[in-house]
Amino acid sequence: MENSSSKIRPGSPPQPSLQPADKKPRLSSSISQGGASLNAALKRNKKRKQTPPEPGSSQDVISREVITLLGKELVDQSETDGTAWESPFGFREEVQLTVSSISSSVGDGLAISPLPKRPWVVVVPFVLPGEVIRARVYRHAKMHSFADLISVEVPNSELRDMSRVKCKYFGTCAGCQYQMLSYETQLDLKRTIVVKAYGTYSNLPETSIPTIQSTIPSPLQYGYRTKITPHFDPPPKKLQKQGPPTSEEEKPPWLKIGFNQIGKRVVMDIEECPIATPVLNQAYTPMRENIAKNIYTYKKGVSLLLRDSLEIPGGNSPTATTELAVEDNHVCITDHKATVRERVRDLLFDYQAGSFFQNNNSVLVPLTSYVRDAIFPATPNAPSPTHLVDAYCGAGLFALTLAPHFTKVAGIELSADSIRFATHNAALNHISDKVTFRAGDAAQIFDVVGDFPSALTALVIDPPRKGCDEKFIRQLLAFGAQTVVYVSCNVHTQARDVGQIITWSAEEDAERKGRGKYRLESLRGFDLFPQTAHVESVAVLRLVSS
């Protein structure tokens, strides 16, 4: 065991010895006194607690990883004898652990309880495989518990280098997980997430999954995030009744403006975010000062919005009152209804500030270029697609960036606002002649592109985190696009969906010979969020004859 000077504690990472987390309210913190009362409360809430997690969610991923670590036979036996929810740890019990692996969900470490405790997994943030750590347990779930990191007793010196950390809040803020790692290691870990996701969720044989390529890096590893949403709570009720103090104070000591502490519904006071773009940090400082001056006028908590935008001539907001924090031609937009403008290659994209758009502009050229190159087959004499369908098209990112390579392009959306902005963007970039955006009914979403020849059509889908439902996949199979490119912000639901597309298309092909079946041609991760455990994934499927 190394001496105390070599230990690493959560807090301000650039320093070798850091303070442990304060005692604060916890997520699901209604259970608060001792191991006995904790287990009693768990039994009272057994029915609620045993509700299966949403498939592909972070909790579902951890649950499956727990089974892998402990073994399915042991977990099944624990369910049979009624001990699957009975943790061997008491509330706030401290324990020394050796980390086994990193979870694919949010980058936390997974460790197996030491003897004489019965087999159980403990989930701990900011730790690496092989490290010996001390942790404090605060919440239990099926066959695993969650714990705060107290200290790293024996660091993984091959991977951990705290001098890489550029944020003084790292180790306490819930935003980043990987700042102590080299960027090459981060990319390797994200490739592993893709590999594990397809091994766990796709239900495909290994022979059906191509070699997963290295993760495409982000051109920017810091200062890339174009959207942040810090928040703050209102004054305590007692102070609201008393009213503002008679003496001036720059910022009340109880006021915290920032992001949540890891594992807690507790706001940290954060003055800047190194992964946010410079223009956002520049605007955030005076915004914090203004909130502090007027905090006693707030009766409820507020979630702020800051988005990096190109300045639009005449103003970005509907009322032409733009929040200015100018750096070159960039401004910070804080009105949810204002218009944000971004450039991707030589194209401009306008969208409503409160709506979805990718939050790392620096990687959008590599991403859209990769999708373009993946669509067109390298096979000699193979017919190239002439039509493109962009489902879940949003403001038209893929439809418009890929339009020059197709004869006809259609974007499909359920949101009327998205269609309005996408149509505006086609006109803004002078490509309305070949691109249209159409409102799709969820029940019959591909009916609006019934005039597209499926054998010459490429389909791009970029669904929300929950992925595609069965109805959508069945419609996708009925449409039968020659090429499908599935872009996903949740590789676990993507793996599930891709597995279903391949399996169901093979079943339909067997029933109706000559229809063709989908084959997974390539699979690759994209790093849209450096310093975090998040990875995007792009899967390319091709319809082949049986």
mmCIF file of C-alpha atoms in Angstrom, residues 223-546:
data_model
loop_
_atom_site.group_PDB
_atom_site.id
_atom_site.type_symbol
_atom_site.label_atom_id
_atom_site.label_comp_id
_atom_site.label_asym_id
_atom_site.label_seq_id
_atom_site.Cartn_x
_atom_site.Cartn_y
_atom_site.Cartn_z
ATOM 1 C CA GLY A 223 -14.014 24.324 -25.803
ATOM 2 C CA TYR A 224 -16.266 22.368 -28.164
ATOM 3 C CA ARG A 225 -19.668 22.269 -26.502
ATOM 4 C CA THR A 226 -22.072 24.741 -28.133
ATOM 5 C CA LYS A 227 -24.868 24.348 -25.567
ATOM 6 C CA ILE A 228 -24.874 24.361 -21.768
ATOM 7 C CA THR A 229 -27.781 24.457 -19.324
ATOM 8 C CA PRO A 230 -26.622 25.564 -15.851
ATOM 9 C CA HIS A 231 -29.317 25.961 -13.219
ATOM 10 C CA PHE A 232 -29.976 27.322 -9.739
ATOM 11 C CA ASP A 233 -32.488 27.043 -6.905
ATOM 12 C CA PRO A 234 -34.629 29.917 -5.579
ATOM 13 C CA PRO A 235 -33.922 31.531 -2.195
ATOM 14 C CA PRO A 236 -34.848 29.338 0.788
ATOM 15 C CA LYS A 237 -38.476 29.895 1.836
ATOM 16 C CA LYS A 238 -37.419 31.559 5.073
ATOM 17 C CA LEU A 239 -35.419 34.157 3.138
ATOM 18 C CA GLN A 240 -38.225 34.613 0.619
ATOM 19 C CA LYS A 241 -40.517 35.623 3.498
ATOM 20 C CA GLN A 242 -37.918 37.949 4.974
ATOM 21 C CA GLY A 243 -37.185 39.603 1.631
ATOM 22 C CA PRO A 244 -33.805 40.780 0.351
ATOM 23 C CA PRO A 245 -31.194 41.864 2.906
ATOM 24 C CA THR A 246 -30.880 45.565 3.611
ATOM 25 C CA SER A 247 -27.102 45.489 3.165
ATOM 26 C CA GLU A 248 -25.664 44.858 -0.261
ATOM 27 C CA GLU A 249 -24.087 41.475 -0.879
ATOM 28 C CA GLU A 250 -22.510 40.526 -4.184
ATOM 29 C CA LYS A 251 -23.618 36.884 -4.032
ATOM 30 C CA PRO A 252 -25.389 35.140 -1.155
ATOM 31 C CA PRO A 253 -23.299 32.246 0.182
ATOM 32 C CA TRP A 254 -26.207 29.811 -0.285
ATOM 33 C CA LEU A 255 -26.636 30.620 -4.000
ATOM 34 C CA LYS A 256 -25.152 27.969 -6.277
ATOM 35 C CA ILE A 257 -25.335 28.460 -10.050
ATOM 36 C CA GLY A 258 -24.012 25.594 -12.133
ATOM 37 C CA PHE A 259 -24.441 21.851 -12.573
ATOM 38 C CA ASN A 260 -25.300 18.897 -10.354
ATOM 39 C CA GLN A 261 -22.786 17.186 -8.135
ATOM 40 C CA ILE A 262 -22.133 13.585 -9.147
ATOM 41 C CA GLY A 263 -24.906 11.300 -7.890
ATOM 42 C CA LYS A 264 -26.831 14.082 -6.141
ATOM 43 C CA ARG A 265 -29.615 16.534 -6.761
ATOM 44 C CA VAL A 266 -27.341 19.221 -5.365
ATOM 45 C CA VAL A 267 -26.298 22.183 -7.513
ATOM 46 C CA MET A 268 -22.593 23.015 -7.529
ATOM 47 C CA ASP A 269 -21.483 26.617 -7.913
ATOM 48 C CA ILE A 270 -19.537 26.487 -11.185
ATOM 49 C CA GLU A 271 -17.966 29.624 -12.610
ATOM 50 C CA GLU A 272 -16.841 28.214 -15.963
ATOM 51 C CA CYS A 273 -16.958 25.020 -18.003
ATOM 52 C CA PRO A 274 -13.781 24.143 -19.965
ATOM 53 C CA ILE A 275 -15.615 21.937 -22.462
ATOM 54 C CA ALA A 276 -17.996 24.789 -23.398
ATOM 55 C CA THR A 277 -17.064 27.166 -26.221
ATOM 56 C CA PRO A 278 -15.292 30.397 -25.232
ATOM 57 C CA VAL A 279 -18.273 32.566 -26.166
ATOM 58 C CA LEU A 280 -20.499 30.662 -23.733
ATOM 59 C CA ASN A 281 -18.050 31.054 -20.858
ATOM 60 C CA GLN A 282 -17.667 34.736 -21.712
ATOM 61 C CA ALA A 283 -21.437 35.271 -21.503
ATOM 62 C CA TYR A 284 -21.873 33.058 -18.430
ATOM 63 C CA THR A 285 -19.895 35.335 -16.086
ATOM 64 C CA PRO A 286 -22.113 38.459 -16.381
ATOM 65 C CA MET A 287 -25.181 36.222 -16.393
ATOM 66 C CA ARG A 288 -24.170 34.813 -13.004
ATOM 67 C CA GLU A 289 -23.595 38.330 -11.670
ATOM 68 C CA ASN A 290 -27.030 39.475 -12.841
ATOM 69 C CA ILE A 291 -28.749 36.473 -11.248
ATOM 70 C CA ALA A 292 -26.970 37.137 -7.947
ATOM 71 C CA LYS A 293 -28.145 40.777 -7.947
ATOM 72 C CA ASN A 294 -31.749 39.761 -8.603
ATOM 73 C CA ILE A 295 -31.951 36.392 -6.863
ATOM 74 C CA TYR A 296 -34.664 37.485 -4.415
ATOM 75 C CA THR A 297 -37.058 38.077 -7.325
ATOM 76 C CA TYR A 298 -37.018 34.334 -8.177
ATOM 77 C CA LYS A 299 -39.729 32.197 -6.609
ATOM 78 C CA LYS A 300 -38.772 28.989 -8.438
ATOM 79 C CA GLY A 301 -35.569 27.351 -9.616
ATOM 80 C CA VAL A 302 -34.427 28.150 -13.162
ATOM 81 C CA SER A 303 -32.655 26.128 -15.819
ATOM 82 C CA LEU A 304 -30.650 28.486 -18.013
ATOM 83 C CA LEU A 305 -29.873 28.066 -21.694
ATOM 84 C CA LEU A 306 -26.678 29.243 -23.379
ATOM 85 C CA ARG A 307 -26.135 28.394 -27.063
ATOM 86 C CA ASP A 308 -23.266 29.419 -29.300
ATOM 87 C CA SER A 309 -24.559 30.974 -32.515
ATOM 88 C CA LEU A 310 -23.353 32.890 -35.511
ATOM 89 C CA GLU A 311 -24.730 36.395 -35.394
ATOM 90 C CA ILE A 312 -27.664 36.754 -37.793
ATOM 91 C CA PRO A 313 -28.026 40.109 -39.521
ATOM 92 C CA GLY A 314 -31.022 41.846 -37.988
ATOM 93 C CA GLY A 315 -30.817 39.842 -34.757
ATOM 94 C CA ASN A 316 -31.265 36.233 -33.701
ATOM 95 C CA SER A 317 -34.418 36.506 -31.598
ATOM 96 C CA PRO A 318 -37.963 36.981 -32.894
ATOM 97 C CA THR A 319 -37.983 40.442 -31.309
ATOM 98 C CA ALA A 320 -34.458 41.255 -32.577
ATOM 99 C CA THR A 321 -33.096 41.581 -29.039
ATOM 100 C CA THR A 322 -30.026 39.378 -29.205
ATOM 101 C CA GLU A 323 -27.993 38.465 -26.143
ATOM 102 C CA LEU A 324 -24.561 39.685 -27.242
ATOM 103 C CA ALA A 325 -21.275 38.271 -26.039
ATOM 104 C CA VAL A 326 -19.426 38.767 -29.255
ATOM 105 C CA GLU A 327 -16.309 36.805 -30.156
ATOM 106 C CA ASP A 328 -15.639 37.344 -33.857
ATOM 107 C CA ASN A 329 -19.096 36.819 -35.337
ATOM 108 C CA HIS A 330 -20.360 34.523 -32.566
ATOM 109 C CA VAL A 331 -23.015 35.402 -29.988
ATOM 110 C CA CYS A 332 -24.498 33.635 -27.000
ATOM 111 C CA ILE A 333 -28.245 32.992 -27.291
ATOM 112 C CA THR A 334 -30.224 32.633 -24.058
ATOM 113 C CA ASP A 335 -33.837 32.829 -25.298
ATOM 114 C CA HIS A 336 -35.355 29.377 -25.942
ATOM 115 C CA LYS A 337 -37.460 30.820 -28.776
ATOM 116 C CA ALA A 338 -34.641 32.714 -30.462
ATOM 117 C CA THR A 339 -32.971 31.483 -33.631
ATOM 118 C CA VAL A 340 -29.525 29.901 -33.534
ATOM 119 C CA ARG A 341 -27.353 29.768 -36.635
ATOM 120 C CA GLU A 342 -24.494 27.334 -37.256
ATOM 121 C CA ARG A 343 -22.219 26.689 -40.217
ATOM 122 C CA VAL A 344 -21.355 23.191 -41.454
ATOM 123 C CA ARG A 345 -18.945 23.365 -44.362
ATOM 124 C CA ASP A 346 -20.381 26.150 -46.519
ATOM 125 C CA LEU A 347 -23.970 25.576 -45.402
ATOM 126 C CA LEU A 348 -25.896 27.567 -42.798
ATOM 127 C CA PHE A 349 -28.408 25.989 -40.421
ATOM 128 C CA ASP A 350 -30.983 27.968 -38.453
ATOM 129 C CA TYR A 351 -32.985 26.337 -35.667
ATOM 130 C CA GLN A 352 -34.904 27.303 -32.559
ATOM 131 C CA ALA A 353 -32.596 27.563 -29.543
ATOM 132 C CA GLY A 354 -34.727 25.262 -27.414
ATOM 133 C CA SER A 355 -34.812 22.479 -30.023
ATOM 134 C CA PHE A 356 -32.327 19.688 -30.750
ATOM 135 C CA PHE A 357 -29.140 20.192 -32.734
ATOM 136 C CA GLN A 358 -25.798 18.432 -32.257
ATOM 137 C CA ASN A 359 -23.801 20.181 -29.509
ATOM 138 C CA ASN A 360 -20.305 19.826 -31.011
ATOM 139 C CA ASN A 361 -20.023 21.783 -34.233
ATOM 140 C CA SER A 362 -16.361 20.856 -34.740
ATOM 141 C CA VAL A 363 -17.178 17.200 -35.472
ATOM 142 C CA LEU A 364 -20.118 17.754 -37.842
ATOM 143 C CA VAL A 365 -17.984 17.918 -40.999
ATOM 144 C CA PRO A 366 -16.242 14.590 -40.215
ATOM 145 C CA LEU A 367 -19.597 13.041 -39.262
ATOM 146 C CA THR A 368 -21.527 14.099 -42.359
ATOM 147 C CA SER A 369 -18.547 13.246 -44.592
ATOM 148 C CA TYR A 370 -18.399 9.764 -43.119
ATOM 149 C CA VAL A 371 -22.122 9.221 -43.688
ATOM 150 C CA ARG A 372 -21.765 10.445 -47.288
ATOM 151 C CA ASP A 373 -18.846 8.095 -48.009
ATOM 152 C CA ALA A 374 -20.603 5.159 -46.339
ATOM 153 C CA ILE A 375 -23.702 5.495 -48.506
ATOM 154 C CA PHE A 376 -21.965 5.042 -51.823
ATOM 155 C CA PRO A 377 -20.796 1.434 -52.315
ATOM 156 C CA ALA A 378 -17.189 0.678 -53.105
ATOM 157 C CA THR A 379 -18.259 -2.411 -55.044
ATOM 158 C CA PRO A 380 -17.473 -1.993 -58.769
ATOM 159 C CA ASN A 381 -20.522 -1.662 -61.041
ATOM 160 C CA ALA A 382 -22.903 -1.479 -58.067
ATOM 161 C CA PRO A 383 -25.734 1.007 -58.684
ATOM 162 C CA SER A 384 -25.307 4.250 -56.764
ATOM 163 C CA PRO A 385 -28.362 5.603 -54.942
ATOM 164 C CA THR A 386 -30.046 8.605 -56.545
ATOM 165 C CA HIS A 387 -32.569 9.370 -53.784
ATOM 166 C CA LEU A 388 -32.080 10.141 -50.095
ATOM 167 C CA VAL A 389 -34.565 9.976 -47.222
ATOM 168 C CA ASP A 390 -33.555 11.676 -43.961
ATOM 169 C CA ALA A 391 -35.867 10.368 -41.223
ATOM 170 C CA TYR A 392 -35.916 12.208 -37.881
ATOM 171 C CA CYS A 393 -34.459 15.034 -40.002
ATOM 172 C CA GLY A 394 -34.705 17.886 -37.463
ATOM 173 C CA ALA A 395 -33.342 21.085 -39.005
ATOM 174 C CA GLY A 396 -32.088 19.126 -42.037
ATOM 175 C CA LEU A 397 -28.442 18.415 -41.162
ATOM 176 C CA PHE A 398 -28.006 15.227 -43.205
ATOM 177 C CA ALA A 399 -30.544 16.070 -45.907
ATOM 178 C CA LEU A 400 -28.849 19.351 -46.786
ATOM 179 C CA THR A 401 -25.186 18.365 -46.382
ATOM 180 C CA LEU A 402 -25.722 15.263 -48.556
ATOM 181 C CA ALA A 403 -28.061 16.894 -51.122
ATOM 182 C CA PRO A 404 -25.357 17.643 -53.764
ATOM 183 C CA HIS A 405 -24.824 13.886 -54.215
ATOM 184 C CA PHE A 406 -28.451 12.965 -54.943
ATOM 185 C CA THR A 407 -31.087 13.724 -57.548
ATOM 186 C CA LYS A 408 -33.861 14.034 -55.004
ATOM 187 C CA VAL A 409 -33.887 14.381 -51.217
ATOM 188 C CA ALA A 410 -36.719 14.225 -48.690
ATOM 189 C CA GLY A 411 -36.580 14.897 -44.973
ATOM 190 C CA ILE A 412 -39.309 13.406 -42.770
ATOM 191 C CA GLU A 413 -40.298 14.804 -39.385
ATOM 192 C CA LEU A 414 -43.218 14.642 -36.993
ATOM 193 C CA SER A 415 -42.473 18.137 -35.621
ATOM 194 C CA ALA A 416 -44.040 21.015 -37.559
ATOM 195 C CA ASP A 417 -41.455 23.462 -36.154
ATOM 196 C CA SER A 418 -38.594 21.278 -37.367
ATOM 197 C CA ILE A 419 -40.094 21.082 -40.844
ATOM 198 C CA ARG A 420 -40.483 24.854 -40.891
ATOM 199 C CA PHE A 421 -36.823 25.433 -40.011
ATOM 200 C CA ALA A 422 -35.576 22.691 -42.352
ATOM 201 C CA THR A 423 -37.563 24.168 -45.248
ATOM 202 C CA HIS A 424 -36.179 27.608 -44.363
ATOM 203 C CA ASN A 425 -32.633 26.164 -44.356
ATOM 204 C CA ALA A 426 -33.089 24.645 -47.811
ATOM 205 C CA ALA A 427 -34.071 28.098 -49.128
ATOM 206 C CA LEU A 428 -31.295 29.794 -47.138
ATOM 207 C CA ASN A 429 -28.740 27.581 -48.886
ATOM 208 C CA HIS A 430 -30.417 27.785 -52.322
ATOM 209 C CA ILE A 431 -31.104 24.049 -52.670
ATOM 210 C CA SER A 432 -34.893 23.963 -52.474
ATOM 211 C CA ASP A 433 -35.090 22.621 -56.017
ATOM 212 C CA LYS A 434 -34.076 19.085 -55.019
ATOM 213 C CA VAL A 435 -34.867 18.979 -51.277
ATOM 214 C CA THR A 436 -38.301 18.842 -49.669
ATOM 215 C CA PHE A 437 -39.343 18.317 -46.069
ATOM 216 C CA ARG A 438 -42.491 16.378 -45.382
ATOM 217 C CA ALA A 439 -44.645 15.772 -42.315
ATOM 218 C CA GLY A 440 -44.786 12.074 -41.565
ATOM 219 C CA ASP A 441 -47.520 10.312 -39.633
ATOM 220 C CA ALA A 442 -45.917 8.011 -37.060
ATOM 221 C CA ALA A 443 -48.271 5.215 -38.107
ATOM 222 C CA GLN A 444 -47.331 5.426 -41.794
ATOM 223 C CA ILE A 445 -44.152 7.476 -41.834
ATOM 224 C CA PHE A 446 -42.753 6.257 -45.172
ATOM 225 C CA ASP A 447 -45.977 6.844 -47.106
ATOM 226 C CA VAL A 448 -44.832 10.418 -47.779
ATOM 227 C CA VAL A 449 -41.900 9.080 -49.861
ATOM 228 C CA GLY A 450 -43.862 6.454 -51.746
ATOM 229 C CA ASP A 451 -42.628 7.977 -55.022
ATOM 230 C CA PHE A 452 -38.979 7.149 -54.189
ATOM 231 C CA PRO A 453 -37.523 4.003 -55.856
ATOM 232 C CA SER A 454 -36.414 1.872 -52.908
ATOM 233 C CA ALA A 455 -33.666 0.118 -54.896
ATOM 234 C CA LEU A 456 -32.013 3.506 -55.543
ATOM 235 C CA THR A 457 -32.764 5.112 -52.174
ATOM 236 C CA ALA A 458 -30.496 5.625 -49.178
ATOM 237 C CA LEU A 459 -32.134 6.103 -45.782
ATOM 238 C CA VAL A 460 -30.505 8.008 -42.900
ATOM 239 C CA ILE A 461 -32.080 7.669 -39.457
ATOM 240 C CA ASP A 462 -30.974 9.580 -36.353
ATOM 241 C CA PRO A 463 -33.558 8.767 -33.655
ATOM 242 C CA PRO A 464 -33.672 9.929 -30.016
ATOM 243 C CA ARG A 465 -31.952 7.938 -27.237
ATOM 244 C CA LYS A 466 -34.795 5.436 -26.887
ATOM 245 C CA GLY A 467 -34.181 4.302 -30.464
ATOM 246 C CA CYS A 468 -36.809 3.025 -32.908
ATOM 247 C CA ASP A 469 -39.979 1.196 -31.963
ATOM 248 C CA GLU A 470 -41.152 -1.996 -33.664
ATOM 249 C CA LYS A 471 -43.718 -0.133 -35.768
ATOM 250 C CA PHE A 472 -41.026 2.084 -37.284
ATOM 251 C CA ILE A 473 -38.702 -0.859 -37.987
ATOM 252 C CA ARG A 474 -41.490 -2.817 -39.678
ATOM 253 C CA GLN A 475 -42.221 0.210 -41.895
ATOM 254 C CA LEU A 476 -38.499 0.554 -42.644
ATOM 255 C CA LEU A 477 -38.407 -3.083 -43.786
ATOM 256 C CA ALA A 478 -41.525 -2.635 -45.909
ATOM 257 C CA PHE A 479 -39.986 0.423 -47.591
ATOM 258 C CA GLY A 480 -36.813 -1.541 -48.362
ATOM 259 C CA ALA A 481 -34.213 1.172 -48.953
ATOM 260 C CA GLN A 482 -31.066 -0.205 -50.564
ATOM 261 C CA THR A 483 -28.852 1.416 -47.916
ATOM 262 C CA VAL A 484 -29.629 2.363 -44.316
ATOM 263 C CA VAL A 485 -27.285 4.545 -42.239
ATOM 264 C CA TYR A 486 -28.267 4.521 -38.569
ATOM 265 C CA VAL A 487 -26.742 7.389 -36.553
ATOM 266 C CA SER A 488 -27.297 7.017 -32.823
ATOM 267 C CA CYS A 489 -26.659 8.856 -29.568
ATOM 268 C CA ASN A 490 -27.310 5.586 -27.678
ATOM 269 C CA VAL A 491 -25.318 2.669 -29.071
ATOM 270 C CA HIS A 492 -27.204 0.195 -26.861
ATOM 271 C CA THR A 493 -30.621 0.906 -28.367
ATOM 272 C CA GLN A 494 -28.955 1.122 -31.787
ATOM 273 C CA ALA A 495 -27.509 -2.376 -31.331
ATOM 274 C CA ARG A 496 -30.949 -3.678 -30.349
ATOM 275 C CA ASP A 497 -32.592 -2.030 -33.373
ATOM 276 C CA VAL A 498 -29.910 -3.125 -35.846
ATOM 277 C CA GLY A 499 -30.233 -6.672 -34.539
ATOM 278 C CA GLN A 500 -33.974 -6.562 -35.127
ATOM 279 C CA ILE A 501 -33.593 -5.102 -38.619
ATOM 280 C CA ILE A 502 -31.190 -7.881 -39.626
ATOM 281 C CA THR A 503 -33.124 -10.709 -37.949
ATOM 282 C CA TRP A 504 -36.569 -9.646 -39.120
ATOM 283 C CA SER A 505 -35.433 -8.928 -42.684
ATOM 284 C CA ALA A 506 -33.928 -12.434 -42.849
ATOM 285 C CA GLU A 507 -37.215 -13.909 -41.610
ATOM 286 C CA GLU A 508 -39.210 -11.950 -44.193
ATOM 287 C CA ASP A 509 -36.761 -12.965 -46.930
ATOM 288 C CA ALA A 510 -37.188 -16.612 -45.972
ATOM 289 C CA GLU A 511 -40.965 -16.252 -46.244
ATOM 290 C CA ARG A 512 -40.842 -14.316 -49.518
ATOM 291 C CA LYS A 513 -37.791 -15.354 -51.529
ATOM 292 C CA GLY A 514 -36.066 -12.607 -53.491
ATOM 293 C CA ARG A 515 -37.060 -9.781 -51.174
ATOM 294 C CA GLY A 516 -33.507 -9.477 -49.860
ATOM 295 C CA LYS A 517 -32.166 -9.092 -46.346
ATOM 296 C CA TYR A 518 -30.073 -6.484 -44.560
ATOM 297 C CA ARG A 519 -26.421 -7.028 -43.748
ATOM 298 C CA LEU A 520 -24.395 -4.926 -41.308
ATOM 299 C CA GLU A 521 -21.605 -3.591 -43.492
ATOM 300 C CA SER A 522 -19.715 -1.302 -41.096
ATOM 301 C CA LEU A 523 -19.865 0.062 -37.577
ATOM 302 C CA ARG A 524 -17.940 2.942 -36.017
ATOM 303 C CA GLY A 525 -18.055 5.270 -33.052
ATOM 304 C CA PHE A 526 -17.808 9.071 -33.169
ATOM 305 C CA ASP A 527 -16.603 11.165 -30.266
ATOM 306 C CA LEU A 528 -19.011 14.083 -30.043
ATOM 307 C CA PHE A 529 -18.325 14.635 -26.333
ATOM 308 C CA PRO A 530 -14.621 14.399 -25.389
ATOM 309 C CA GLN A 531 -13.792 14.067 -21.670
ATOM 310 C CA THR A 532 -17.086 12.200 -21.141
ATOM 311 C CA ALA A 533 -18.083 8.535 -21.423
ATOM 312 C CA HIS A 534 -20.583 9.281 -24.218
ATOM 313 C CA VAL A 535 -20.081 7.912 -27.747
ATOM 314 C CA GLU A 536 -22.187 8.271 -30.889
ATOM 315 C CA SER A 537 -22.331 5.338 -33.281
ATOM 316 C CA VAL A 538 -22.843 5.019 -37.038
ATOM 317 C CA ALA A 539 -24.038 1.691 -38.448
ATOM 318 C CA VAL A 540 -24.271 1.067 -42.203
ATOM 319 C CA LEU A 541 -26.649 -1.628 -43.462
ATOM 320 C CA ARG A 542 -26.977 -2.826 -47.049
ATOM 321 C CA LEU A 543 -29.872 -4.779 -48.581
ATOM 322 C CA VAL A 544 -28.471 -7.880 -50.270
ATOM 323 C CA SER A 545 -30.170 -10.584 -52.315
ATOM 324 C CA SER A 546 -30.487 -14.012 -50.729
#
